[in-house]
Coordinates of C-alpha atoms and ligand atoms in Angstrom, one line a residue:
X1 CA 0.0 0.0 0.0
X2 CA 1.4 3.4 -0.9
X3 CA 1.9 5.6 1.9
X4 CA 0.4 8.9 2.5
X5 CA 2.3 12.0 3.8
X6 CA 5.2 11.1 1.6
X7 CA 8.0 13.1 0.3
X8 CA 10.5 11.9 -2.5
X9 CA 13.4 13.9 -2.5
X10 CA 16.0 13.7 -6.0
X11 CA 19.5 14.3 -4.2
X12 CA 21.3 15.4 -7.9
X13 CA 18.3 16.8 -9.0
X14 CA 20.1 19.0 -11.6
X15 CA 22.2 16.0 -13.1
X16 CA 21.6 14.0 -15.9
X17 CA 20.0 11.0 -14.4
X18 CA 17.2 12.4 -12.8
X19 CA 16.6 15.1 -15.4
X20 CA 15.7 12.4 -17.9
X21 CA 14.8 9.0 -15.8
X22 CA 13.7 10.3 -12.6
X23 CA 11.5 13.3 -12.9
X24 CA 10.2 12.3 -16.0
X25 CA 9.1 8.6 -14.0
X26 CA 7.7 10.8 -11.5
X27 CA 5.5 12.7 -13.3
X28 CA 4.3 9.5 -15.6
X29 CA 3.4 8.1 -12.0
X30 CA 1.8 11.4 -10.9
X31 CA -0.4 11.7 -14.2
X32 CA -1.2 7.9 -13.9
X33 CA -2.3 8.8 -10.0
X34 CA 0.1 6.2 -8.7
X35 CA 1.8 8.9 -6.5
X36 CA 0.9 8.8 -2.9
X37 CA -1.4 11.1 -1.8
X38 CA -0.4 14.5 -0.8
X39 CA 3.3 13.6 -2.3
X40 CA 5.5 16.2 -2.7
X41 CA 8.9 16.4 -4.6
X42 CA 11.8 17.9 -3.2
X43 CA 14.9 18.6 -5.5
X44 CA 18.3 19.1 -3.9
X45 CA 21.7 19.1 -5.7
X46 CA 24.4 22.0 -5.5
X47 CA 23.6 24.0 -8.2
X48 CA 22.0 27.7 -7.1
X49 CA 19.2 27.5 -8.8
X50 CA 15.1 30.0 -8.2
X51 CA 12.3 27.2 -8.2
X52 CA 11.0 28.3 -11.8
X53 CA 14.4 27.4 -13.0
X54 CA 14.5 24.2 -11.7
X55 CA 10.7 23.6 -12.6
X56 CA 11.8 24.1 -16.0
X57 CA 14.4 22.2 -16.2
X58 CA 12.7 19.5 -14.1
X59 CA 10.1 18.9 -16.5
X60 CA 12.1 19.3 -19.9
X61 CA 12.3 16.1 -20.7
X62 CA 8.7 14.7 -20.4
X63 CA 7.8 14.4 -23.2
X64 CA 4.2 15.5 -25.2
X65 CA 3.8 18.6 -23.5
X66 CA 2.9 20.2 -27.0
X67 CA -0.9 18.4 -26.1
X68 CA -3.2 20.6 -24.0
X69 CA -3.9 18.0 -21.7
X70 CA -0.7 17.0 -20.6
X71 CA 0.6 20.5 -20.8
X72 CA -1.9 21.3 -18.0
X73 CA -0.7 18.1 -16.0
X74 CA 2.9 19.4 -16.5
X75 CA 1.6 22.6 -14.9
X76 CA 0.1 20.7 -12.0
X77 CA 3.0 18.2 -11.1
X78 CA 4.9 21.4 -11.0
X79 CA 3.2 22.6 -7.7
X80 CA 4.6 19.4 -6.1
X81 CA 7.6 20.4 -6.8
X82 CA 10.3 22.5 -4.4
X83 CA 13.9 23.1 -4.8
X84 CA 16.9 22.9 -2.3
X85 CA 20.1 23.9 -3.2
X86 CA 22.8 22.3 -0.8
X87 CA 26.5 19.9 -0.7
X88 CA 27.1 16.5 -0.7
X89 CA 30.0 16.4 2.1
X90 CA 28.8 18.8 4.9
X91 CA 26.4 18.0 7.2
X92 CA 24.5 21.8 7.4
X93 CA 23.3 21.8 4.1
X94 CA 21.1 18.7 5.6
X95 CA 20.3 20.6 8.8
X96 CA 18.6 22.7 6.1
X97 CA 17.2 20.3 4.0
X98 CA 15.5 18.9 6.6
X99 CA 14.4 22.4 7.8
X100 CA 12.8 22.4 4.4
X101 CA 11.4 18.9 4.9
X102 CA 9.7 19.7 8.3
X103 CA 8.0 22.7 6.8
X104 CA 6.8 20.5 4.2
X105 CA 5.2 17.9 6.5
X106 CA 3.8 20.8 9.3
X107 CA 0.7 21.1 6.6
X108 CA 0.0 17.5 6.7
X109 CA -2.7 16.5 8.3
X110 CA -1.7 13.4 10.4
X111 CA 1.6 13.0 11.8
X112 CA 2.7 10.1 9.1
X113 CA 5.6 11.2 7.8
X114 CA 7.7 9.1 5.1
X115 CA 10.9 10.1 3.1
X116 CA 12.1 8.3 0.2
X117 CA 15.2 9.7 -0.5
X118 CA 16.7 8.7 -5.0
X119 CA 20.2 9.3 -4.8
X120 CA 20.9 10.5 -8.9
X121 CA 24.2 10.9 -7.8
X122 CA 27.9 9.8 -8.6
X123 CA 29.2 6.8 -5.9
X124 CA 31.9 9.4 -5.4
X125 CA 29.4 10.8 -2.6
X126 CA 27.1 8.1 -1.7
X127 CA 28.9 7.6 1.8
X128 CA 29.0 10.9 3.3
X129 CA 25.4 11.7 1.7
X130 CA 24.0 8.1 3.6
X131 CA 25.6 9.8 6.1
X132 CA 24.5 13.0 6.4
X133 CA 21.0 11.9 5.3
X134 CA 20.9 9.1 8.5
X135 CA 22.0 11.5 10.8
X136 CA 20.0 15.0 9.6
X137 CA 17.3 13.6 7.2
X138 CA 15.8 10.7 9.0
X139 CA 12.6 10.6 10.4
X140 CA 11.7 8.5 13.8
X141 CA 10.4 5.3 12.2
X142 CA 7.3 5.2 14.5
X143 CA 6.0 8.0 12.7
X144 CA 6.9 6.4 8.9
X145 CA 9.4 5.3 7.2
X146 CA 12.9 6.4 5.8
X147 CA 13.6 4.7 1.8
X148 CA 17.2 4.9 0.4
X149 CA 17.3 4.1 -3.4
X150 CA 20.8 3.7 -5.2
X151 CA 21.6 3.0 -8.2
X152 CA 25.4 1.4 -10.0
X153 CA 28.4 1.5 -10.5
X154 CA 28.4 -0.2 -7.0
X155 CA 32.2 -0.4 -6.6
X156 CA 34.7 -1.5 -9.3
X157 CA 35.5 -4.8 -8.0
X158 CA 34.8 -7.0 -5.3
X159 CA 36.4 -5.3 -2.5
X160 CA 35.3 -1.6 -3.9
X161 CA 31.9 -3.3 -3.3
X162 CA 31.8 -4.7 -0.5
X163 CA 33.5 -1.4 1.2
X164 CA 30.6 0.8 -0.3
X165 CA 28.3 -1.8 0.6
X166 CA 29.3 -2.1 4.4
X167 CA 29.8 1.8 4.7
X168 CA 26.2 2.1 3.3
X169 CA 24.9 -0.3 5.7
X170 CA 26.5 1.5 8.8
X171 CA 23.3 3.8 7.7
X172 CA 20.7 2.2 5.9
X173 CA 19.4 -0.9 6.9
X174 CA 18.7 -3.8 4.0
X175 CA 15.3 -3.1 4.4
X176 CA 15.7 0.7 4.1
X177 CA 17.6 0.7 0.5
X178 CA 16.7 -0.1 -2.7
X179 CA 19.2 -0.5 -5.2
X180 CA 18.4 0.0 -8.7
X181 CA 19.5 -2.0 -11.5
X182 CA 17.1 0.0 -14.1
X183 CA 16.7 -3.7 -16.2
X184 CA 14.8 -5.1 -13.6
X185 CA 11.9 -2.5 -14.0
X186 CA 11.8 -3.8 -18.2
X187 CA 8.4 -5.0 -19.4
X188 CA 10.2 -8.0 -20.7
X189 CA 12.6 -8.7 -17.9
X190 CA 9.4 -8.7 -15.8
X191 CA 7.4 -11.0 -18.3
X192 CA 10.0 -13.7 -17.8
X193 CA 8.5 -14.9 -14.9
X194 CA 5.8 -15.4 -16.3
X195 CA 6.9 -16.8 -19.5
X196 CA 8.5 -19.3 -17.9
X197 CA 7.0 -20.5 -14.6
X198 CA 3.3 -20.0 -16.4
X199 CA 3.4 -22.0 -19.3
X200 CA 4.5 -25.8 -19.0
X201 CA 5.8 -25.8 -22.3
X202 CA 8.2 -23.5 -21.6
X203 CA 9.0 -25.3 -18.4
X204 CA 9.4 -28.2 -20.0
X205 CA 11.8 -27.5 -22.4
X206 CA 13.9 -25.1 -20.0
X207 CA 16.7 -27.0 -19.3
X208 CA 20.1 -28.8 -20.6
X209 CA 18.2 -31.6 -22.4
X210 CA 16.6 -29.6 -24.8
X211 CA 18.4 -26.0 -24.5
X212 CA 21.9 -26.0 -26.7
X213 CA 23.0 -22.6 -25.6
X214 CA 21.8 -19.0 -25.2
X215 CA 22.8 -15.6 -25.4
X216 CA 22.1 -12.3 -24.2
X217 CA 22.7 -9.3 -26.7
X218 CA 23.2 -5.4 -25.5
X219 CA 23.8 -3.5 -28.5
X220 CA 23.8 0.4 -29.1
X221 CA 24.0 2.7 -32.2
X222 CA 26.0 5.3 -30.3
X223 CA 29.4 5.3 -28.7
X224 CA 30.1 7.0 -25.6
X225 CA 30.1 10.5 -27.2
X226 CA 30.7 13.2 -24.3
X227 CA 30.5 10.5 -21.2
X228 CA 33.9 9.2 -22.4
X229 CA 35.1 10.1 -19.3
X230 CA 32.9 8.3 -17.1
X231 CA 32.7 5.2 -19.4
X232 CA 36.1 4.8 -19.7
X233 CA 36.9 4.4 -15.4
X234 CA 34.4 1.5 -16.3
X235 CA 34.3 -0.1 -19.7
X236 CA 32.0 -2.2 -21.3
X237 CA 31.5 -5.3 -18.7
X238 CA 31.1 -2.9 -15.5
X239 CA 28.5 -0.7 -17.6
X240 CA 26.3 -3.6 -18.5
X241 CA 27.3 -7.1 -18.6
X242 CA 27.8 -7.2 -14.8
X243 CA 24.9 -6.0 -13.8
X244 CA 22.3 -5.4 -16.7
X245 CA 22.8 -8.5 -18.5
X246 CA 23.9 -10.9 -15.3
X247 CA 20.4 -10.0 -13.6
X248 CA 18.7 -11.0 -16.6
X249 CA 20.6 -14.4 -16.6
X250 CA 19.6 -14.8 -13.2
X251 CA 15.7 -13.9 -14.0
X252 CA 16.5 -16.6 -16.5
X253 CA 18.3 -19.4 -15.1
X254 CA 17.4 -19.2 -11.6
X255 CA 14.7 -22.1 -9.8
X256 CA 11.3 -21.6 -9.8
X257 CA 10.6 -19.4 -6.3
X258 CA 8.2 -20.8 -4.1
X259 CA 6.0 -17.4 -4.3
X260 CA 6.7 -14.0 -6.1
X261 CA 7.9 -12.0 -2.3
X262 CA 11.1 -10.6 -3.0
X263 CA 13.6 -12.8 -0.7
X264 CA 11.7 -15.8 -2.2
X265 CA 12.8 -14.9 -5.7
X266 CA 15.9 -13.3 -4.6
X267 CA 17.3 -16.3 -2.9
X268 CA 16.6 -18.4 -5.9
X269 CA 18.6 -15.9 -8.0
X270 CA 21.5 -15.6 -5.5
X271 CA 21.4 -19.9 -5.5
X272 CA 21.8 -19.7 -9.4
X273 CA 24.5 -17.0 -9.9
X274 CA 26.4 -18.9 -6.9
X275 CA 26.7 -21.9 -9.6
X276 CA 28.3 -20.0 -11.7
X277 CA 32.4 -20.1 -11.6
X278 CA 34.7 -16.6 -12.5
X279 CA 34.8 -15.9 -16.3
X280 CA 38.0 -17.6 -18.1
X281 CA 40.4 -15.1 -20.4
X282 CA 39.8 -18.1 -23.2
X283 CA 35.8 -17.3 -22.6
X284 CA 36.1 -13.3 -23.2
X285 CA 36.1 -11.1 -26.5
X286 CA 37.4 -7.7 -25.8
X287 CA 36.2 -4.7 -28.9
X288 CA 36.7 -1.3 -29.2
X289 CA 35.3 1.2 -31.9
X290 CA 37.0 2.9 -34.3
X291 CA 36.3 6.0 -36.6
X292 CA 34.0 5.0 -39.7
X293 CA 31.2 6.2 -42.1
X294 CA 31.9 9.6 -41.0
X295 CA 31.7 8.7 -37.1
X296 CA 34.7 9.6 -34.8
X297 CA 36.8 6.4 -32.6
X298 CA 36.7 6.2 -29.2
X299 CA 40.0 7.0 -28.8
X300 CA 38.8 10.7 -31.0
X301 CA 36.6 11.8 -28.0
X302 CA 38.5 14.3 -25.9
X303 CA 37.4 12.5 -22.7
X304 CA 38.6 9.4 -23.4
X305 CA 42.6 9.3 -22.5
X306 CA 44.8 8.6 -25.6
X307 CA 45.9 5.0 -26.1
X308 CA 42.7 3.7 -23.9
X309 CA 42.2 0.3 -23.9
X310 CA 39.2 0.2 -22.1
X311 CA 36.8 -2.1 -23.9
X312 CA 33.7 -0.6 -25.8
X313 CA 32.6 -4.0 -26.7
X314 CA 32.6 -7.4 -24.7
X315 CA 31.3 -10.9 -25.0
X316 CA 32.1 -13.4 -22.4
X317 CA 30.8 -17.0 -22.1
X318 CA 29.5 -18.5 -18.4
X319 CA 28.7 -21.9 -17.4
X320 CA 26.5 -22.8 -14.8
X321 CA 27.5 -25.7 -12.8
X322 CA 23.9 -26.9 -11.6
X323 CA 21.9 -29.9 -13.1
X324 CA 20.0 -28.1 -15.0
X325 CA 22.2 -26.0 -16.8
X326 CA 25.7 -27.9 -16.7
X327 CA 27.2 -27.8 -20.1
X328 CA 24.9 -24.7 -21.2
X329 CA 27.4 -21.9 -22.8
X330 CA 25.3 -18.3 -22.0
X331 CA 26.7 -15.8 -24.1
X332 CA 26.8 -12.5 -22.9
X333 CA 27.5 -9.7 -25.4
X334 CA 27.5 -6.1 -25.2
X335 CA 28.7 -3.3 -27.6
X336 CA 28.4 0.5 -28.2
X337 CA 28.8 2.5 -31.6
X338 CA 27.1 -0.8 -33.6
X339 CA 24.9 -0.7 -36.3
X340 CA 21.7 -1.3 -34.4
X341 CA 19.8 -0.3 -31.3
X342 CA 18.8 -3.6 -30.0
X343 CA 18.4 -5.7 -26.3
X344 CA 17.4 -9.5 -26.5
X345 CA 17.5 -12.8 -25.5
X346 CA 18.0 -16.1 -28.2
X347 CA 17.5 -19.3 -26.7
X348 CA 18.6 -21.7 -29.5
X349 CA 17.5 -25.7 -28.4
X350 CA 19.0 -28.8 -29.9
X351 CA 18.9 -30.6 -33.4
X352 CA 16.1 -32.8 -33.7
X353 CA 17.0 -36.6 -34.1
X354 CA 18.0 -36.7 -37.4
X355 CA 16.2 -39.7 -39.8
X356 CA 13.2 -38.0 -41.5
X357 CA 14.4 -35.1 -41.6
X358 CA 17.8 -33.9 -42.5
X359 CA 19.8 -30.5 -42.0
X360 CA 16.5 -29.2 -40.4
X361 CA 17.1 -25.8 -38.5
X362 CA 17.1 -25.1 -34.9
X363 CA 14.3 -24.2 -33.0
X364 CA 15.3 -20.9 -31.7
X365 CA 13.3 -18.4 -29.0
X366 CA 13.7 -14.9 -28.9
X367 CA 12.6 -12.7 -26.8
X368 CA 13.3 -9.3 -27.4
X369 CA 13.7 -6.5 -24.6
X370 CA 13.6 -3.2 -26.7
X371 CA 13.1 -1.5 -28.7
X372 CA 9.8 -3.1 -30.4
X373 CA 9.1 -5.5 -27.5
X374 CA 8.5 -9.3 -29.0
X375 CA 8.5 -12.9 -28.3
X376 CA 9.3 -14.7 -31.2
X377 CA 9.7 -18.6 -32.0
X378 CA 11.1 -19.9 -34.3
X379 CA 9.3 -23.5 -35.7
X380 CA 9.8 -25.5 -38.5
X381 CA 6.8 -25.4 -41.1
X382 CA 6.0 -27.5 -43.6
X383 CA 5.7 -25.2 -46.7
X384 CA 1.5 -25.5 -47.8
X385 CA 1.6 -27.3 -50.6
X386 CA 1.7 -31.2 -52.3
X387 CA 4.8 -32.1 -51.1
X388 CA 6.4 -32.0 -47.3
X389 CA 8.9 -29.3 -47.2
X390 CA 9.8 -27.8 -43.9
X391 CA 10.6 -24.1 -43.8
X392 CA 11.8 -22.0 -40.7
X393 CA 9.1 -20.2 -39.7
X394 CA 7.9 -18.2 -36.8
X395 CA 5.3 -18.1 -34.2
X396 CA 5.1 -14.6 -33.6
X397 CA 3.9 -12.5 -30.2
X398 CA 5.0 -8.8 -31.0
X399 CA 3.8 -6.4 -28.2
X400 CA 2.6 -3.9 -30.4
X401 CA 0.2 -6.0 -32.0
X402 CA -0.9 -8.1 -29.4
X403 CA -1.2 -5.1 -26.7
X404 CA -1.9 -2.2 -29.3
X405 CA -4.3 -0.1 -26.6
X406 CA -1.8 -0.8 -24.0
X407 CA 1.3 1.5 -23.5
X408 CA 4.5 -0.2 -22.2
X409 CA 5.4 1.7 -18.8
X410 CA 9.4 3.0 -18.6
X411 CA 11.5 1.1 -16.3
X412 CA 12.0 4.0 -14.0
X413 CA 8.7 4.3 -13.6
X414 CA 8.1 0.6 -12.4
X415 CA 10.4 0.5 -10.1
X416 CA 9.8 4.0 -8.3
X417 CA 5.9 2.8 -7.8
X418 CA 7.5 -0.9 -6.0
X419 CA 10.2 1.1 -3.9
X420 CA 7.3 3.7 -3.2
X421 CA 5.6 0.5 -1.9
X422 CA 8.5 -1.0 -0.3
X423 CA 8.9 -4.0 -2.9
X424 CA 12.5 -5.4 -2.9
X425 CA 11.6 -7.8 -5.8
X426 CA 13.3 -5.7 -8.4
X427 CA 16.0 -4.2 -6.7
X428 CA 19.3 -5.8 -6.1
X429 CA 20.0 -7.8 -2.9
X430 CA 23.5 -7.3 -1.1
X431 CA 24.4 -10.9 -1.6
X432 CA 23.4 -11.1 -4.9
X433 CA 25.7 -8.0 -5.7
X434 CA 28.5 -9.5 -4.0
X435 CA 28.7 -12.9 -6.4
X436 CA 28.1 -11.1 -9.3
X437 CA 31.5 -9.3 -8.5
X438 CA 32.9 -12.5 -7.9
X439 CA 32.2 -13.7 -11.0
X440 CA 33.7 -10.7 -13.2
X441 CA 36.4 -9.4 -10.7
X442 CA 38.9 -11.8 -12.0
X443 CA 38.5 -11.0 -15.8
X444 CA 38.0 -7.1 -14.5
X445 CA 41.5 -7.1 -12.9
X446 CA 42.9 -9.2 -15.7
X447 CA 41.5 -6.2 -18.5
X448 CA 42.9 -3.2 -15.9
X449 CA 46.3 -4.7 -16.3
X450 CA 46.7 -6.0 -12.0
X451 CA 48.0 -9.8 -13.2
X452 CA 50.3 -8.6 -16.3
X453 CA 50.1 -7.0 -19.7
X454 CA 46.8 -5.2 -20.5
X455 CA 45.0 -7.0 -23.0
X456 CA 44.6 -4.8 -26.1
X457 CA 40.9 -5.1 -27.5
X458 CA 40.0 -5.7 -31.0
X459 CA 39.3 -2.7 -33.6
X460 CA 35.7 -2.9 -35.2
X461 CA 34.3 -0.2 -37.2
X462 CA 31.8 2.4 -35.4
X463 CA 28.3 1.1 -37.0
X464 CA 29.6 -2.3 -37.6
X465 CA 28.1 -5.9 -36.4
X466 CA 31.2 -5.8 -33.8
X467 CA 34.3 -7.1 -34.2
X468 CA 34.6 -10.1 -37.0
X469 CA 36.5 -12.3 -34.5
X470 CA 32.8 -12.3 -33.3
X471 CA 31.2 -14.9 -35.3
X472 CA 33.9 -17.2 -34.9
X473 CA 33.9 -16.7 -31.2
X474 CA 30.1 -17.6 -30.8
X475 CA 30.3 -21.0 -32.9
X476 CA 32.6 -21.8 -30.5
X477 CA 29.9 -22.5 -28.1
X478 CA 28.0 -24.5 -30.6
X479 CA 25.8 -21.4 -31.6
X480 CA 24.4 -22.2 -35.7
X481 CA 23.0 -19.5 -37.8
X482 CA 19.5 -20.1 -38.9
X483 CA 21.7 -20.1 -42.6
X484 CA 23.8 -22.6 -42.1
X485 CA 21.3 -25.2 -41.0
Ligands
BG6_1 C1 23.2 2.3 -18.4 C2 24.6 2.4 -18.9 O1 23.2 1.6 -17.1 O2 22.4 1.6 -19.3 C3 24.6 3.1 -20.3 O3 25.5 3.1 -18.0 C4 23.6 2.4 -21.2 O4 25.9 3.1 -20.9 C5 22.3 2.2 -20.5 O5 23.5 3.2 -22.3 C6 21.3 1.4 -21.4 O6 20.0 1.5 -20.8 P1 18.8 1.3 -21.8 O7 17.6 1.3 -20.8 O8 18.8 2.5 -22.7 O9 18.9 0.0 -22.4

């Protein structure tokens, strides 16, 4: 149940991130009237800034204001809005945040009072703002309760982690923070619970026996133009493999839990990414883009450090050592500056026995996060006609389509509404953070050079498939093109 008397306050309210996820969620949740009642919005962030200012600039990215309606909503979510201006390090500019806080809450009505507090900020200052935000911000939890929601790069490694972790937690209790891992808020990340645990055919089928190998496919038409600087601490596999894509192998792989509460299916993705050993070197494809079709290299952007190797593209293979998956390769790719925008999933099951049929192609199942949301089979067909001829075909469950009326809600906006509710389900568990950085640390500290020579990444064009080394790689693991069935 969503709380009444609540306030959620955007600490880096002038930054990117909440300029063009969070206050744009908000409002979506506001004109949907999934906000609690009586909410109110409190920006903070350093910036100087008068409240129109900051009403402007906190509702320029919503997008359709040129219709009447929403253009009146706009006006309205506006008046929820305040504006604090304040650092990150110093524990006055709390004093006075809270000042601003308890003004806010003498016009309620009852003496409920709830804080959810969105850090948009860089990990730089998450521990002195848990800090300040514990020890100025907090309300006494008999009156309501305090909400802490983070979001990555959770530490570089596994002892980064687990130091920004266990400084966190000094603060904020497990129950009190939500960390965000925005993929977990996807339509389609969602729908694999359902795809899979409702539908006994799926079931069936999901396993070694019938399953030849999978993989999971980021890919990007834009390289990290202007955010070189940040990208390149992190490179490809911190950005997205480790978190993104591993939480969607979890959502994938993991048992089916005994009931949807959030430590019943978090324990069963914990259990799964626990079976899974550190990445090899001989199981990891390192990219990087380089100028082409009129598009600069990543070494060209004046962030990015000459002679970089930081990896812009990445593929690396796990294996999951449990009975149902032993054997299974899962692919896990992800690339920037390629020649498609494009996030899915391709399950691709064994040959049939051959005898009657011959050099028949794989069943393969896709299931496509964005854009253009989908769930596509592919089948074998025989071809209409007087004679049996079997064709690859599909069996085709495309969102817009299927669920034309319906619009497909932003990630942001899901999982705002569940941490306004207090629902862990989505958000990432402390354990389950912890072995996913066991799994890449070791490859991580073999790519930043800790163990030897850096490992120089391999050149692909900007707007090209990747690099060419690619297709071989994924054969590797037994992955056949549909063409060369
Ligand atoms: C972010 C990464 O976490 O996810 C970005 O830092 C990436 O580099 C983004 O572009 C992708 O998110 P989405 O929702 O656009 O697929």
């Amino acid at each position: 149940k969503l709380k009444d008397n609540t306030i959620i306050i955007v600490l880096g309210a002038s930054g990117d991130l909440a300029k063009k996820k969070t206050l744009p969620a908000l409002f979506a949740l506001y004109r949907q009237s999934f906000l609690p009642k009586d909410c109110k919005i409190v920006g903070y962030a350093r910036t100087k800034m008068e409240k129109d200012d900051f009403h402007k600039r906190a509702t320029s990215y919503i997008k359709g204001t040129e219709d009447a309606e929403t253009a009146n909503q706009v006006e309205a979510f506006k008046e929820l809005l305040t504006y604090v201006a304040g650092g990150y390090e110093d524990s006055e500019s709390f004093v006075n945040l809270n000042k601003h806080l308890e003004e806010i809450e003498g016009n309620y009505q009852s003496k409920e009072r709830n804080r959810i507090f969105y850090l948009a900020l860089p990990p730089t200052v998450f521990i002195p703002v848990s800090k300040n935000l514990k020890e100025q911000c907090y309300v006494n939890p008999k009156s309501g309760v305090n909400r802490i929601i983070i979001e990555k790069p959770f530490g570089k490694d596994l002892d980064s982690a687990r130091e920004l972790l266990s400084s966190v937690k000094q603060y904020w209790t497990e129950d009190e923070t939500f960390r965000i891992d925005h993929y977990l808020g996807k339509e389609m990340v969602k729908n694999l619970l359902v795809l899979r645990f409702a539908n006994i055919a799926m079931s069936a089928a999901w396993d070694k026996n019938s399953i030849s190998n999978v993989q999971i496919t980021f890919k990007e038409p834009f390289g990290t133009e202007g955010r070189g600087g940040y990208f390149d601490e992190f490179g490809m596999i911190r950005d997205v493999l480790q978190n993104h894509l591993l939480q969607v192998l979890s959502i994938l792989t993991m048992e089916r839990p005994v009931s949807f509460a959030a430590e019943d299916i978090r324990d069963e993705k914990v259990k799964v990414l626990r079976a899974i050993p550190p990445i090899e070197r001989e199981d990891t494809l390192l990219g990087q883009y380089v100028a082409a079709n009129g598009k600069p290299g990543y070494l060209d952007d004046s962030t990015v450090p000459p002679n970089s190797v930081c990896p812009t593209f990445a593929a690396t293979t796990l294996w999951i050592h449990n009975p149902r998956w032993e054997g299974v390769p899962f692919i896990l790719k992800a690339g920037k500056a390629l020649n498609e925008a494009k996030v899915e999933i391709r399950i691709q099951f064994k040959d049939v026995t051959q005898g009657i049929f011959k050099d028949i192609a794989r069943n393969e199942l896709v299931i496509r996060l964005q854009p253009n949301e989908a769930i596509y089979m592919k089948l074998n067909c025989k071809t209409p006609g007087l004679h049996t001829r079997a064709v690859p075909s599909e069996m085709d469950l495309t969102y817009k389509r299927r669920f034309s009326e319906i619009k497909i809600p932003e990630a942001y906006e899901a999982l705002i509404l569940d941490a306004l509710h207090g629902d862990h389900s989505n958000f990432v568990r402390h354990d389950e953070l912890d072995v996913a950085w066991k799994i890449f640390t070791p490859i991580l500290h073999w790519i930043d050079g800790k163990n030897g020579p850096v490992p120089k990444p391999l050149s692909y064009p900007y707007g090209s498939r990747g690099p060419k080394e690619m297709d071989d790689f994924i054969k590797k693991y037994g992955y056949r093109r549909m063409a060369d069935a």
